[in-house]
GROMACS .gro file of C-alpha atoms in nm:
model
  130
    1MET     CA    1   0.000   0.000   0.000
    2LYS     CA    2   0.139   0.337  -0.099
    3GLN     CA    3   0.135   0.617   0.162
    4THR     CA    4   0.018   0.958   0.057
    5VAL     CA    5   0.191   1.280   0.156
    6SER     CA    6  -0.103   1.360   0.383
    7ASP     CA    7  -0.064   1.031   0.569
    8THR     CA    8   0.307   1.093   0.620
    9TYR     CA    9   0.231   1.443   0.743
   10ASN     CA   10  -0.022   1.311   0.996
   11ILE     CA   11   0.219   1.044   1.116
   12ALA     CA   12   0.484   1.310   1.176
   13TRP     CA   13   0.247   1.500   1.407
   14PHE     CA   14   0.174   1.185   1.605
   15LYS     CA   15   0.544   1.099   1.621
   16LEU     CA   16   0.618   1.449   1.750
   17ALA     CA   17   0.353   1.415   2.020
   18GLU     CA   18   0.489   1.074   2.116
   19CYS     CA   19   0.846   1.207   2.154
   20VAL     CA   20   0.729   1.498   2.366
   21SER     CA   21   0.516   1.276   2.590
   22ARG     CA   22   0.814   1.045   2.646
   23GLY     CA   23   1.041   1.337   2.731
   24GLU     CA   24   1.269   1.278   2.432
   25LYS     CA   25   1.375   1.635   2.367
   26GLU     CA   26   1.636   1.581   2.095
   27ARG     CA   27   1.418   1.335   1.909
   28ALA     CA   28   1.119   1.569   1.930
   29LEU     CA   29   1.328   1.854   1.792
   30GLY     CA   30   1.448   1.628   1.510
   31VAL     CA   31   1.091   1.539   1.414
   32TYR     CA   32   0.999   1.906   1.444
   33ARG     CA   33   1.275   2.004   1.199
   34LEU     CA   34   1.140   1.759   0.944
   35LEU     CA   35   0.782   1.867   1.002
   36ALA     CA   36   0.868   2.239   0.990
   37HIS     CA   37   0.964   2.204   0.624
   38SER     CA   38   0.605   2.115   0.542
   39LEU     CA   39   0.464   2.420   0.721
   40ASN     CA   40   0.420   2.717   0.492
   41ASP     CA   41   0.413   2.960   0.783
   42ALA     CA   42   0.743   3.061   0.947
   43ALA     CA   43   0.565   3.219   1.244
   44LEU     CA   44   0.365   2.904   1.313
   45ALA     CA   45   0.679   2.692   1.282
   46ARG     CA   46   0.858   2.909   1.539
   47GLN     CA   47   0.559   2.901   1.768
   48LEU     CA   48   0.551   2.521   1.746
   49GLU     CA   49   0.921   2.504   1.830
   50GLY     CA   50   0.854   2.729   2.129
   51ASP     CA   51   0.576   2.497   2.242
   52ILE     CA   52   0.807   2.197   2.215
   53LEU     CA   53   1.082   2.370   2.410
   54LEU     CA   54   0.833   2.483   2.673
   55SER     CA   55   0.720   2.124   2.726
   56PHE     CA   56   1.079   2.050   2.829
   57ASN     CA   57   1.090   2.354   3.061
   58THR     CA   58   1.344   2.528   2.846
   59GLN     CA   59   1.402   2.901   2.880
   60ASP     CA   60   1.475   2.904   2.507
   61ALA     CA   61   1.099   2.874   2.451
   62LEU     CA   62   1.058   3.246   2.520
   63LEU     CA   63   1.312   3.327   2.250
   64LYS     CA   64   1.124   3.116   1.996
   65TYR     CA   65   0.795   3.273   2.100
   66GLN     CA   66   0.956   3.615   2.054
   67ASP     CA   67   1.062   3.514   1.702
   68ALA     CA   68   0.713   3.386   1.628
   69ALA     CA   69   0.548   3.705   1.754
   70ASP     CA   70   0.786   3.916   1.545
   71CYS     CA   71   0.703   3.708   1.236
   72TYR     CA   72   0.331   3.743   1.300
   73ALA     CA   73   0.365   4.119   1.344
   74GLN     CA   74   0.580   4.159   1.033
   75SER     CA   75   0.321   3.973   0.827
   76GLY     CA   76   0.042   4.196   0.958
   77ARG     CA   77  -0.113   3.935   1.188
   78LEU     CA   78  -0.108   4.163   1.491
   79PHE     CA   79  -0.373   3.977   1.688
   80LYS     CA   80  -0.174   3.654   1.669
   81ALA     CA   81   0.137   3.845   1.777
   82ALA     CA   82  -0.056   3.984   2.074
   83CYS     CA   83  -0.171   3.634   2.168
   84ILE     CA   84   0.189   3.513   2.171
   85TYR     CA   85   0.294   3.806   2.391
   86GLU     CA   86   0.004   3.737   2.629
   87HIS     CA   87   0.130   3.378   2.657
   88MET     CA   88   0.485   3.500   2.715
   89LEU     CA   89   0.359   3.734   2.986
   90LEU     CA   90   0.201   3.437   3.164
   91LEU     CA   91   0.534   3.255   3.150
   92ASP     CA   92   0.744   3.554   3.256
   93SER     CA   93   0.522   3.799   3.444
   94GLN     CA   94   0.818   4.010   3.557
   95ASN     CA   95   0.910   4.118   3.203
   96ASN     CA   96   0.764   4.467   3.166
   97SER     CA   97   0.864   4.493   2.801
   98TYR     CA   98   0.582   4.250   2.716
   99HIS     CA   99   0.329   4.499   2.854
  100THR     CA  100   0.483   4.777   2.647
  101ILE     CA  101   0.469   4.571   2.330
  102LEU     CA  102   0.112   4.462   2.404
  103ILE     CA  103   0.007   4.825   2.452
  104THR     CA  104   0.143   4.905   2.107
  105LEU     CA  105  -0.016   4.599   1.945
  106TYR     CA  106  -0.356   4.656   2.102
  107THR     CA  107  -0.345   5.024   2.008
  108ASP     CA  108  -0.270   4.928   1.647
  109LEU     CA  109  -0.558   4.680   1.662
  110ASN     CA  110  -0.793   4.951   1.796
  111MET     CA  111  -0.848   4.747   2.112
  112LYS     CA  112  -0.841   5.040   2.352
  113SER     CA  113  -0.960   4.852   2.660
  114LYS     CA  114  -0.684   4.590   2.629
  115ALA     CA  115  -0.421   4.861   2.574
  116GLU     CA  116  -0.545   5.044   2.884
  117GLU     CA  117  -0.545   4.722   3.086
  118HIS     CA  118  -0.177   4.662   3.011
  119ALA     CA  119  -0.092   5.028   3.069
  120LYS     CA  120  -0.244   5.005   3.418
  121LYS     CA  121  -0.061   4.681   3.494
  122LEU     CA  122   0.266   4.832   3.378
  123ASP     CA  123   0.206   5.146   3.582
  124ASN     CA  124   0.124   4.938   3.891
  125LYS     CA  125   0.443   4.733   3.851
  126GLN     CA  126   0.654   5.045   3.815
  127THR     CA  127   0.488   5.208   4.117
  128ILE     CA  128   0.559   4.900   4.331
  129LYS     CA  129   0.927   4.904   4.234
  130LYS     CA  130   0.969   5.265   4.356
   0.00000   0.00000   0.00000
């Protein structure tokens, strides 16, 4: 029986999940590298790599998420970039630069209430530090 490209693609996703669930970091990253070639979205590929690294409690995940958010923003997908930064803020709540970036993104998206929310949080954090 001949496998189709779609079947191979699906198997790769399951193999990736299997490696992650077993804690096989290097193997998971190897499968990811092969799978990433089939993704036509660089931002999504970087986000996926960040997710894999995060599952292994790797600080490098934040760097990959940063790359993904930058790619989303550069391609005009500001809401997706904001979602990535919101996730990064949950992972590293002490990083005030995430609030600043989110204020800019939400302002560009005309989401005034979200921009104000992050401005208040940033102001509160800076007041506490003084």
